[in-house]
Structures are given as C-alpha cells and as structure tokens.
C-alpha angles and dihedrals in degrees: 000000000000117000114203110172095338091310119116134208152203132181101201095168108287099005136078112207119198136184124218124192108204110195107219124196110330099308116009116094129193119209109201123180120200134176125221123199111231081244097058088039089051086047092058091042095056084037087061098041098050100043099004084233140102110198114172133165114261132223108176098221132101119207143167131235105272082211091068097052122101118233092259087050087057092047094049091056099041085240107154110257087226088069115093111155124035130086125277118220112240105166135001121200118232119255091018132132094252092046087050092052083053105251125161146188106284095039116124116205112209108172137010126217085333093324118122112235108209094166142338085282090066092039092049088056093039096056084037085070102051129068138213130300086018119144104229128179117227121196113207142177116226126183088335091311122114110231138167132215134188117207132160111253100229 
C-alpha cells in the first residue's frame, strides 16, 4: 500500500485500488475503497493530457455488484431473487443528484437512460459517458417493484 496525499493505493493485477478518507462533519470519517481498471485509469490520463480536465457526470451513491450477493443477502434487502446483475445501493451522499431524485440504500439500479447496468463496472462507463448538468433516467428496483427516476448529473 502506497499513500500519496492521503490517498492510498494498491496495484492487484488490472486494478488500482485506492482508498479515500471523506471528513464528515468535525469528527466522523468515512474510509471508502474503490477499484479502477487500468482502462478506465488509462481514459481519465489521455482525458487529462488533451484538455488537462476530468469532467464526469456525477451521481452521489456508492453500491456494490448484485451478482456478487449471496441469497440471504437478497432477501435481506427485499431484491427480487430473480435479479442477478445491477448495482445495489449501498450509500447515498447527502445533497447530491441521486438523494434529490429521491434514491436510497437498497435500490438496485439496473439501467440508465435505456443502458443496462450489470455491475458498478457498466454504471461507471456509462456516467463516464455523461456530462453535467446532464437529465438522466434511472430505472430501479425497490422492495421487488420496478421504478424510474429522472434526476440532473451534477
């Protein structure tokens, strides 16, 4: 693990893994871990030599792979057990777009503006490819019930 201004990193084969501390208030602090593909990695880099910005559209949820949850773990979370691929909701920052639209933990996203969404991996390129400002439609499963939602990427 290499640290580089609070920031720490990982290399497991393909995949950078880094580690972001988010102060919260005065005293909480929030530890997330993420992983990057070398791909997406190499997207951001040329990104950043040809216009020296990143500019993404920006959700405000974290989530974890539904193909990678365990029966008990469906149940738990009234997802259908018919659902095998989208993104569960795990945390959703405050003020963001995806709190204003109204998203919570539990909800599995499963497409965006037509998109199927299989894991984080296929919502990642998929915001990747949206900017700002931008109106998106996201289709969600709550408590076993299909829903869509529109909200504005910040």
């Amino acid at each position: 693990l290499i640290e580089i201004g609070g920031l720490g990193f990982m290399s497991c084969a393909s995949l950078v893994i880094f580690l972001l501390r988010k102060k919260i208030g005065l005293r909480q602090r929030m530890v997330m871990a993420q992983a990057l593909s070398v791909n997406e990695i190499r997207l951001v880099a040329e990104e950043l030599i040809d216009s020296g910005t990143v500019t993404r559209g920006y959700l405000g949820a974290a989530g974890t792979d539904v193909s990678g949850l365990e029966l008990y773990q469906k149940s738990a979370q009234n997802i259908s057990l018919e659902i095998n691929s989208g993104v569960l909701i795990t945390y959703v920052e405050e003020n963001s777009p995806a709190r204003a639209a109204g998203l919570m933990p539990g909800d599995v996203i499963t497409a965006v503006n037509d998109a199927d969404i299989t894991d984080l991996a296929s919502l990642r390129s998929v915001l990747y490819s949206l900017a700002p400002m931008e109106t998106v439609t996201v289709a969600i499963q709550r408590q076993l019930a299909q829903n869509t939602v529109s909200l504005v990427l910040e």
